[in-house]
Amino acid sequence: MALMDFIKKQFIDVIQWTEDSDGTLAWRFPMAGMEIQNGGTLVVRESQMAVFVNEGKVADVFGPGTYKLTTQTLPVLTYLKNWDKLFESPFKSDVYFFSTRQQIDQKWGTPQPITIRDKDFGAVRLRAFGNYAFRIADPKLFHTEISGTRESYTVAELDGQLRGLVLQNISNAIASSGLPFLDLAANQIAFANALAQELQPAFAKIGLQLEAMTVQNVSLPEELQKILDQKIGMGMVGNDMGKFMQYQTAQAIPKFAEGAGNGGGVAGDAMGLGAGVALGQVLAQNLQQGLQGGAAQAAPAAAAPVGVRPDEVMATLEKLADLKAKGILTQEEFDTKKAELLKKLV
């Protein structure tokens, strides 16, 4: 190399990174056309770490502080040739800075319901969402596994991978927490802690540390939520089948009346009217039994409906069969009620 070429080179006195925006995890110091002179200064601020890469291999890692770049502060450079030669570059390594501060409010959620095994309900499909925070804990590992030699690497580029890790570990977290679904929804902190415990090893493999995990909501798909609401309704009336049927009938009558009033055609109006009459009679029977209480036992004949038609009994049986299909009634409860209704036809 000629003397004039050496003189024309631009030598770097200070190497530093001032983050000018959020979301950057790794940044490579621009070295094009420049070289670091012996005795240059490296400035690593709080919430940063710096990595020197020489000939494709990580040479040294620096934490926060100010360093004078010599063979004492960079021991690996003592093995480089021509360090003390005037016409050779004293230092050709690349320098990468890494942000070690927390990257907060990272969103996660289940785009589709996931199926888990629940000890109360068997197989359950649920949705969940929340947020989490992480930081770079091992810049050397993060450099070799994720960011590589790119000029910069951002949080947004890593977002999809981390969301996938969260979703992959939800089922394991629920299983390890030992909480049934109903308790899970009421103990979101315990769920979040179990999920964080499952995720820590996966984050550590790529040089990250999970700092916080929150679960903001756990819910069922709409159709399953309706069944759960019915099951909760049964529990509120002490699993009393008569009271529950009374409640269900009272809820159904306005819907039949609304359907008949919306002009569903002659056949539709007739069906709605007939079903409404049948349900009304069942409701009247249940109300009468509830009011009479012990008196119904003394005079059972007076409490029984008179002149029940076959189509009314069939309408009630279809309603009970629908409740059994949804799991609200057991087979035994359905058979008992069925027998009671069929006796009325005799």
CSV table of C-alpha atoms in Angstrom, one decimal:
chain,number,residue,atom,x,y,z
A,1,MET,CA,0.0,0.0,0.0
A,2,ALA,CA,1.4,3.4,-1.0
A,3,LEU,CA,2.0,6.1,1.6
A,4,MET,CA,-0.5,8.5,-0.1
A,5,ASP,CA,-3.2,5.8,0.1
A,6,PHE,CA,-2.6,5.5,3.8
A,7,ILE,CA,-2.7,9.3,4.3
A,8,LYS,CA,-6.1,9.5,2.5
A,9,LYS,CA,-7.7,7.0,4.8
A,10,GLN,CA,-10.3,8.3,7.3
A,11,PHE,CA,-9.6,7.1,10.7
A,12,ILE,CA,-12.3,6.8,13.4
A,13,ASP,CA,-11.6,8.3,16.8
A,14,VAL,CA,-14.9,7.7,18.5
A,15,ILE,CA,-17.3,4.8,18.1
A,16,GLN,CA,-20.7,5.3,19.6
A,17,TRP,CA,-24.5,4.9,19.0
A,18,THR,CA,-27.2,7.4,19.9
A,19,GLU,CA,-30.5,5.8,19.4
A,20,ASP,CA,-32.7,8.2,17.5
A,21,SER,CA,-35.9,6.1,17.5
A,22,ASP,CA,-37.7,3.2,19.3
A,23,GLY,CA,-37.7,-0.4,18.2
A,24,THR,CA,-34.1,-0.9,17.0
A,25,LEU,CA,-32.5,-4.0,18.6
A,26,ALA,CA,-29.2,-4.1,16.7
A,27,TRP,CA,-27.2,-1.5,14.7
A,28,ARG,CA,-23.9,-1.8,12.8
A,29,PHE,CA,-21.5,1.1,13.0
A,30,PRO,CA,-20.8,2.4,9.5
A,31,MET,CA,-17.3,1.4,8.5
A,32,ALA,CA,-17.3,2.0,4.7
A,33,GLY,CA,-14.1,3.8,3.7
A,34,MET,CA,-13.0,4.2,7.4
A,35,GLU,CA,-10.8,2.4,9.8
A,36,ILE,CA,-10.3,2.5,13.5
A,37,GLN,CA,-7.0,3.7,14.7
A,38,ASN,CA,-5.0,2.3,17.6
A,39,GLY,CA,-6.1,4.2,20.7
A,40,GLY,CA,-9.6,5.1,19.4
A,41,THR,CA,-12.5,5.5,21.9
A,42,LEU,CA,-15.5,3.2,22.2
A,43,VAL,CA,-18.5,4.7,24.1
A,44,VAL,CA,-21.2,2.3,25.2
A,45,ARG,CA,-24.1,3.9,26.9
A,46,GLU,CA,-26.4,2.5,29.6
A,47,SER,CA,-29.0,0.1,28.1
A,48,GLN,CA,-26.4,-0.8,25.3
A,49,MET,CA,-23.8,-3.4,24.6
A,50,ALA,CA,-21.2,-3.5,21.8
A,51,VAL,CA,-19.8,-6.5,20.0
A,52,PHE,CA,-16.6,-6.5,17.9
A,53,VAL,CA,-16.6,-9.0,15.0
A,54,ASN,CA,-13.3,-9.8,13.4
A,55,GLU,CA,-13.0,-11.9,10.3
A,56,GLY,CA,-16.6,-13.2,10.8
A,57,LYS,CA,-16.2,-14.2,14.4
A,58,VAL,CA,-17.2,-12.4,17.6
A,59,ALA,CA,-14.0,-11.1,19.1
A,60,ASP,CA,-15.1,-9.1,22.2
A,61,VAL,CA,-18.2,-7.9,24.0
A,62,PHE,CA,-18.4,-4.6,25.9
A,63,GLY,CA,-20.9,-3.4,28.4
A,64,PRO,CA,-21.7,0.2,29.3
A,65,GLY,CA,-18.6,2.4,29.7
A,66,THR,CA,-15.9,4.3,27.8
A,67,TYR,CA,-13.0,2.2,26.4
A,68,LYS,CA,-9.7,3.1,24.8
A,69,LEU,CA,-9.1,0.6,22.0
A,70,THR,CA,-5.7,-1.0,22.4
A,71,THR,CA,-4.4,-4.5,22.5
A,72,GLN,CA,-5.0,-4.4,26.2
A,73,THR,CA,-8.7,-3.7,25.9
A,74,LEU,CA,-9.0,-6.0,22.9
A,75,PRO,CA,-6.8,-9.0,23.6
A,76,VAL,CA,-7.9,-10.8,20.5
A,77,LEU,CA,-6.1,-8.1,18.4
A,78,THR,CA,-2.7,-9.1,19.7
A,79,TYR,CA,-3.1,-12.1,17.3
A,80,LEU,CA,-3.8,-9.9,14.3
A,81,LYS,CA,-1.0,-9.5,11.8
A,82,ASN,CA,0.5,-6.0,11.0
A,83,TRP,CA,-0.9,-4.3,14.1
A,84,ASP,CA,2.2,-2.3,14.4
A,85,LYS,CA,2.9,-1.9,10.7
A,86,LEU,CA,2.5,1.7,9.4
A,87,PHE,CA,0.9,0.8,6.0
A,88,GLU,CA,-1.6,-1.8,7.2
A,89,SER,CA,-4.9,-1.1,8.8
A,90,PRO,CA,-4.6,-1.3,12.6
A,91,PHE,CA,-8.2,-2.5,13.0
A,92,LYS,CA,-10.6,-3.9,10.5
A,93,SER,CA,-13.3,-5.3,12.7
A,94,ASP,CA,-17.0,-4.6,12.4
A,95,VAL,CA,-18.7,-3.0,15.4
A,96,TYR,CA,-22.4,-3.8,16.3
A,97,PHE,CA,-24.4,-2.1,19.0
A,98,PHE,CA,-27.3,-3.8,20.8
A,99,SER,CA,-30.1,-2.2,22.8
A,100,THR,CA,-30.6,-4.0,26.1
A,101,ARG,CA,-33.5,-1.9,27.4
A,102,GLN,CA,-37.0,-3.5,27.7
A,103,GLN,CA,-39.1,-3.6,24.6
A,104,ILE,CA,-42.6,-3.2,26.2
A,105,ASP,CA,-46.2,-3.6,25.2
A,106,GLN,CA,-45.6,-6.3,22.7
A,107,LYS,CA,-49.0,-7.7,21.7
A,108,TRP,CA,-50.0,-11.4,21.5
A,109,GLY,CA,-53.3,-13.2,20.9
A,110,THR,CA,-55.0,-16.2,19.5
A,111,PRO,CA,-56.2,-15.5,15.9
A,112,GLN,CA,-58.3,-18.6,16.1
A,113,PRO,CA,-59.7,-20.5,19.1
A,114,ILE,CA,-57.3,-23.2,20.4
A,115,THR,CA,-58.4,-26.5,21.8
A,116,ILE,CA,-57.3,-27.5,25.3
A,117,ARG,CA,-58.3,-30.3,27.7
A,118,ASP,CA,-60.3,-29.1,30.7
A,119,LYS,CA,-61.1,-31.3,33.7
A,120,ASP,CA,-64.6,-29.7,34.1
A,121,PHE,CA,-65.8,-29.5,30.5
A,122,GLY,CA,-63.5,-32.0,28.6
A,123,ALA,CA,-62.2,-30.5,25.4
A,124,VAL,CA,-62.7,-26.7,25.3
A,125,ARG,CA,-61.8,-24.1,22.6
A,126,LEU,CA,-60.8,-20.8,24.0
A,127,ARG,CA,-59.3,-17.4,23.0
A,128,ALA,CA,-56.8,-15.3,24.9
A,129,PHE,CA,-54.8,-12.2,24.4
A,130,GLY,CA,-52.4,-9.9,26.4
A,131,ASN,CA,-48.9,-8.3,26.1
A,132,TYR,CA,-45.4,-9.0,27.1
A,133,ALA,CA,-42.0,-7.3,27.5
A,134,PHE,CA,-38.5,-8.6,26.7
A,135,ARG,CA,-34.9,-7.4,26.3
A,136,ILE,CA,-31.6,-8.7,24.8
A,137,ALA,CA,-29.7,-10.5,27.5
A,138,ASP,CA,-26.9,-12.2,25.4
A,139,PRO,CA,-25.9,-9.9,22.4
A,140,LYS,CA,-23.4,-12.5,21.2
A,141,LEU,CA,-26.0,-15.2,20.9
A,142,PHE,CA,-28.6,-12.8,19.4
A,143,HIS,CA,-26.0,-11.7,16.8
A,144,THR,CA,-25.2,-15.2,15.7
A,145,GLU,CA,-28.7,-16.6,15.9
A,146,ILE,CA,-30.9,-13.7,14.8
A,147,SER,CA,-29.6,-10.3,13.6
A,148,GLY,CA,-26.4,-11.4,11.8
A,149,THR,CA,-24.4,-8.9,9.7
A,150,ARG,CA,-27.4,-6.7,8.8
A,151,GLU,CA,-27.1,-3.0,9.1
A,152,SER,CA,-30.0,-2.9,11.6
A,153,TYR,CA,-32.5,-5.3,13.1
A,154,THR,CA,-35.8,-4.1,14.6
A,155,VAL,CA,-38.5,-5.3,17.0
A,156,ALA,CA,-41.1,-5.5,14.2
A,157,GLU,CA,-39.0,-8.0,12.3
A,158,LEU,CA,-38.9,-10.3,15.4
A,159,ASP,CA,-42.5,-9.8,16.3
A,160,GLY,CA,-44.0,-12.7,14.3
A,161,GLN,CA,-41.5,-15.2,15.7
A,162,LEU,CA,-42.1,-14.3,19.3
A,163,ARG,CA,-45.9,-14.3,18.8
A,164,GLY,CA,-45.6,-17.9,17.4
A,165,LEU,CA,-43.6,-18.9,20.5
A,166,VAL,CA,-46.3,-17.6,22.8
A,167,LEU,CA,-49.1,-19.4,20.9
A,168,GLN,CA,-47.1,-22.6,20.8
A,169,ASN,CA,-46.7,-22.7,24.6
A,170,ILE,CA,-50.3,-21.7,25.7
A,171,SER,CA,-51.6,-25.3,25.9
A,172,ASN,CA,-48.5,-26.4,27.9
A,173,ALA,CA,-48.9,-23.4,30.2
A,174,ILE,CA,-52.6,-24.2,30.9
A,175,ALA,CA,-51.7,-27.8,31.6
A,176,SER,CA,-48.9,-26.9,34.0
A,177,SER,CA,-51.0,-24.3,35.9
A,178,GLY,CA,-53.5,-27.1,36.8
A,179,LEU,CA,-56.4,-24.6,36.7
A,180,PRO,CA,-59.7,-25.5,35.0
A,181,PHE,CA,-61.1,-23.0,32.6
A,182,LEU,CA,-63.5,-21.3,35.0
A,183,ASP,CA,-60.6,-20.7,37.5
A,184,LEU,CA,-58.3,-19.8,34.7
A,185,ALA,CA,-60.4,-16.9,33.6
A,186,ALA,CA,-60.5,-15.7,37.2
A,187,ASN,CA,-56.8,-16.2,37.9
A,188,GLN,CA,-55.1,-14.5,34.9
A,189,ILE,CA,-52.0,-13.7,36.9
A,190,ALA,CA,-51.4,-17.4,37.6
A,191,PHE,CA,-52.0,-18.2,33.9
A,192,ALA,CA,-49.5,-15.5,32.9
A,193,ASN,CA,-46.9,-16.8,35.3
A,194,ALA,CA,-47.2,-20.3,34.0
A,195,LEU,CA,-47.0,-19.0,30.4
A,196,ALA,CA,-43.9,-17.0,31.2
A,197,GLN,CA,-42.2,-20.1,32.8
A,198,GLU,CA,-42.9,-22.1,29.6
A,199,LEU,CA,-41.5,-19.3,27.4
A,200,GLN,CA,-38.3,-18.5,29.2
A,201,PRO,CA,-36.2,-21.3,27.7
A,202,ALA,CA,-37.3,-20.6,24.2
A,203,PHE,CA,-36.5,-16.9,24.5
A,204,ALA,CA,-33.1,-17.7,26.1
A,205,LYS,CA,-32.1,-19.8,23.0
A,206,ILE,CA,-32.0,-16.7,20.9
A,207,GLY,CA,-30.4,-14.4,23.5
A,208,LEU,CA,-33.5,-12.8,24.9
A,209,GLN,CA,-35.0,-12.6,28.4
A,210,LEU,CA,-38.7,-12.4,29.0
A,211,GLU,CA,-39.3,-9.6,31.5
A,212,ALA,CA,-43.1,-9.5,31.8
A,213,MET,CA,-46.1,-11.4,30.6
A,214,THR,CA,-49.7,-10.4,31.1
A,215,VAL,CA,-53.0,-12.1,30.2
A,216,GLN,CA,-55.7,-9.5,29.7
A,217,ASN,CA,-58.6,-11.8,28.7
A,218,VAL,CA,-59.5,-15.5,28.4
A,219,SER,CA,-62.8,-16.3,26.7
A,220,LEU,CA,-64.8,-18.9,24.8
A,221,PRO,CA,-66.2,-18.7,21.3
A,222,GLU,CA,-69.7,-17.3,21.2
A,223,GLU,CA,-71.5,-20.6,20.7
A,224,LEU,CA,-69.7,-22.2,23.6
A,225,GLN,CA,-70.2,-19.2,25.8
A,226,LYS,CA,-74.0,-19.6,25.3
A,227,ILE,CA,-73.9,-23.2,26.5
A,228,LEU,CA,-71.7,-22.2,29.5
A,229,ASP,CA,-74.3,-19.5,30.4
A,230,GLN,CA,-77.0,-22.1,30.4
A,231,LYS,CA,-74.9,-24.4,32.6
A,232,ILE,CA,-74.4,-21.5,35.0
A,233,GLY,CA,-78.1,-20.8,34.9
A,234,MET,CA,-78.7,-24.4,36.0
A,235,GLY,CA,-76.3,-23.9,38.9
A,236,MET,CA,-78.0,-20.7,40.0
A,237,VAL,CA,-81.3,-22.6,40.5
A,238,GLY,CA,-79.6,-25.4,42.4
A,239,ASN,CA,-79.8,-27.8,39.4
A,240,ASP,CA,-83.6,-27.9,39.9
A,241,MET,CA,-84.9,-29.1,36.5
A,242,GLY,CA,-88.4,-27.7,37.0
A,243,LYS,CA,-87.2,-24.2,37.9
A,244,PHE,CA,-84.7,-24.3,35.0
A,245,MET,CA,-87.5,-25.3,32.5
A,246,GLN,CA,-89.6,-22.5,33.9
A,247,TYR,CA,-86.8,-20.0,33.2
A,248,GLN,CA,-86.2,-21.4,29.7
A,249,THR,CA,-89.8,-21.3,28.8
A,250,ALA,CA,-90.3,-17.7,30.0
A,251,GLN,CA,-87.2,-16.7,27.9
A,252,ALA,CA,-88.5,-18.5,24.8
A,253,ILE,CA,-92.1,-17.1,24.7
A,254,PRO,CA,-91.1,-13.5,23.7
A,255,LYS,CA,-88.9,-14.9,20.8
A,256,PHE,CA,-91.9,-16.9,19.5
A,257,ALA,CA,-94.1,-13.9,19.7
A,258,GLU,CA,-91.6,-11.7,17.9
A,259,GLY,CA,-91.1,-14.3,15.1
A,260,ALA,CA,-94.9,-14.5,14.6
A,261,GLY,CA,-95.2,-10.8,14.5
A,262,ASN,CA,-92.5,-10.4,11.8
A,263,GLY,CA,-94.7,-12.0,9.1
A,264,GLY,CA,-93.2,-15.4,8.8
A,265,GLY,CA,-96.1,-16.7,6.6
A,266,VAL,CA,-99.2,-18.5,7.5
A,267,ALA,CA,-97.4,-21.8,8.2
A,268,GLY,CA,-94.7,-20.0,10.2
A,269,ASP,CA,-97.3,-18.0,12.2
A,270,ALA,CA,-99.3,-21.2,12.9
A,271,MET,CA,-96.1,-23.0,14.1
A,272,GLY,CA,-95.1,-20.1,16.3
A,273,LEU,CA,-98.6,-19.8,17.7
A,274,GLY,CA,-98.8,-23.5,18.4
A,275,ALA,CA,-95.4,-23.7,20.0
A,276,GLY,CA,-96.2,-20.5,22.0
A,277,VAL,CA,-99.4,-22.1,23.3
A,278,ALA,CA,-97.6,-25.3,24.3
A,279,LEU,CA,-94.8,-23.4,26.0
A,280,GLY,CA,-97.4,-21.2,27.7
A,281,GLN,CA,-99.1,-24.2,29.1
A,282,VAL,CA,-95.8,-25.7,30.4
A,283,LEU,CA,-95.0,-22.4,32.0
A,284,ALA,CA,-98.4,-22.2,33.6
A,285,GLN,CA,-98.0,-25.7,35.0
A,286,ASN,CA,-94.5,-24.9,36.4
A,287,LEU,CA,-95.7,-21.7,37.9
A,288,GLN,CA,-98.7,-23.4,39.5
A,289,GLN,CA,-96.5,-26.2,40.9
A,290,GLY,CA,-94.0,-23.6,42.3
A,291,LEU,CA,-96.7,-21.6,44.0
A,292,GLN,CA,-98.6,-24.5,45.5
A,293,GLY,CA,-95.6,-26.2,46.8
A,294,GLY,CA,-96.7,-28.7,49.4
A,295,ALA,CA,-100.4,-28.2,48.5
A,296,ALA,CA,-99.7,-29.8,45.1
A,297,GLN,CA,-98.9,-33.1,46.9
A,298,ALA,CA,-102.3,-33.0,48.7
A,299,ALA,CA,-104.2,-32.4,45.5
A,300,PRO,CA,-102.1,-33.5,42.5
A,301,ALA,CA,-105.1,-33.9,40.3
A,302,ALA,CA,-106.0,-30.2,40.6
A,303,ALA,CA,-102.5,-29.1,39.6
A,304,ALA,CA,-102.3,-31.3,36.5
A,305,PRO,CA,-103.2,-29.8,33.2
A,306,VAL,CA,-106.4,-30.9,31.6
A,307,GLY,CA,-106.8,-31.9,28.0
A,308,VAL,CA,-103.2,-31.8,26.8
A,309,ARG,CA,-103.0,-32.4,23.1
A,310,PRO,CA,-100.4,-34.7,21.5
A,311,ASP,CA,-98.8,-31.9,19.4
A,312,GLU,CA,-98.3,-29.9,22.6
A,313,VAL,CA,-96.5,-32.8,24.2
A,314,MET,CA,-94.3,-33.3,21.1
A,315,ALA,CA,-93.3,-29.7,21.1
A,316,THR,CA,-92.2,-29.9,24.7
A,317,LEU,CA,-90.3,-33.1,24.0
A,318,GLU,CA,-88.4,-31.5,21.2
A,319,LYS,CA,-87.4,-28.6,23.5
A,320,LEU,CA,-86.1,-31.1,26.1
A,321,ALA,CA,-84.3,-33.1,23.4
A,322,ASP,CA,-82.5,-29.9,22.3
A,323,LEU,CA,-81.4,-29.2,25.9
A,324,LYS,CA,-80.1,-32.8,26.2
A,325,ALA,CA,-78.2,-32.4,22.9
A,326,LYS,CA,-76.5,-29.3,24.3
A,327,GLY,CA,-75.4,-31.2,27.4
A,328,ILE,CA,-77.7,-29.2,29.8
A,329,LEU,CA,-79.9,-32.2,30.5
A,330,THR,CA,-78.6,-35.7,31.3
A,331,GLN,CA,-80.1,-38.8,29.7
A,332,GLU,CA,-81.7,-39.7,33.0
A,333,GLU,CA,-83.3,-36.3,33.4
A,334,PHE,CA,-84.6,-36.4,29.9
A,335,ASP,CA,-86.1,-39.9,30.3
A,336,THR,CA,-87.8,-38.9,33.5
A,337,LYS,CA,-89.4,-35.8,32.0
A,338,LYS,CA,-90.3,-37.7,28.8
A,339,ALA,CA,-92.1,-40.4,30.9
A,340,GLU,CA,-94.1,-37.7,32.7
A,341,LEU,CA,-95.2,-36.1,29.5
A,342,LEU,CA,-96.1,-39.4,27.8
A,343,LYS,CA,-98.3,-40.3,30.8
A,344,LYS,CA,-100.4,-37.3,30.0
A,345,LEU,CA,-101.4,-38.8,26.6
A,346,VAL,CA,-102.8,-41.9,28.2
